[in-house]
Amino acid sequence: MYESMTYEIILQRMLARVPDTLDKREGSVIYDALSPAALELALMYIELDVNLKLGFADTSNGNYLAMRTTEMGIDRNAAVYALRKGFFYAANNVPMDVDIGARFTIDTLNYIVVEKITTGQFKLQCETAGEIGNIPFGNMVPVEHIDSLVKAELADIITPGEDEETDDSLRDRYHFRVRQPITSGNIYHYKEWAREVAGVGDAKVFPLWNGNGTVKVAIADSDMKPAIPALVTTVAEYIETVHPIGATVTVVSATGKPLVIAAKVILAAGYSLQSVYDSFYTAVQSYLKDIAFDSTYVSYARIGTLLLSVAGVDDYSDLTINGVAGNITLAGEEIPVLGSIDLEV
């Protein structure tokens, strides 16, 4: 909005207000007095432009975006601590109990015992919030010595850790709220409720799927892949607290539709097959995330366009998806998941 308010323009406007009978040339007292002020005003207009953009959801970011969305009752999802299952053994692989509050370390991360499941099995919470808590598996080392403990193993993910919600995700939920006709328990309302749970990337709602008063909600995780059982349970429990009385709600994970893409490519000079593969893989992943729950098919033509747009590809032939040269249909609860890509020269 203020692109025209440059230092040069502001300075010339200021000098134009000084009578021509006075010396206004560069290096004169008047010029040297006005020049710093013009520079400060130009910087002020830059700040005004930045602040103007921060006031609108489409161009805002960070805390300013969160303040904008909060006005519509949409808060940024905080980072979630991973909850994991741990196994503890004494000599001869005999399960043994450990104290609640005992701490263990693996791959620079610490986990704390928070709840007993059964003898030798406990729930542990990562002390670092985010997806990083989902990564390590295997042997842990106690932070402090525990008598008789021979082996401590970090195993299943009970509740996945999630990073703090991104600006793009928060902005998308905000747009969904203000642009969709969300009213008491309609399709859009159930979709919004599902997406309010940290870790849910998107949801698809099937009203009356099993008769009057029934609703099915299929969810995908934040990577637009099938959700793990723990996330399905969390979403189901949350929707039970907010949906209208009388509705019978079923929450399920989306079903992944594996895709195997194969093609022959003609490489441009100076490009390797690996670099082309990496770029194509990233492009396909992005495309599949964009169409999950929004399209009833994977477009053969779009996959071909993505391949041809990759730097280093002059042309391609024999492109197939799951062995056929055509679109791949997606059923109601299916989302596309990239299985593998096979490129040949």
PDB file of C-alpha atoms in Angstrom, residues 6 39 80 249 261 277 285 312 326:
ATOM      1  CA  THR A   6      10.253   5.887  -0.764  1.00  0.00           C
ATOM      2  CA  LEU A  39      14.765   8.447   5.709  1.00  0.00           C
ATOM      3  CA  VAL A  80       1.523 -32.096  22.586  1.00  0.00           C
ATOM      4  CA  VAL A 249     -21.170 -40.571  16.258  1.00  0.00           C
ATOM      5  CA  ILE A 261       4.088 -44.730  -9.659  1.00  0.00           C
ATOM      6  CA  TYR A 277      13.458 -38.667  -8.154  1.00  0.00           C
ATOM      7  CA  GLN A 285       3.616 -35.921  -1.738  1.00  0.00           C
ATOM      8  CA  GLY A 312      15.972 -32.135 -15.327  1.00  0.00           C
ATOM      9  CA  GLY A 326      -5.299 -43.689 -15.943  1.00  0.00           C
TER      10      GLY A 326
END
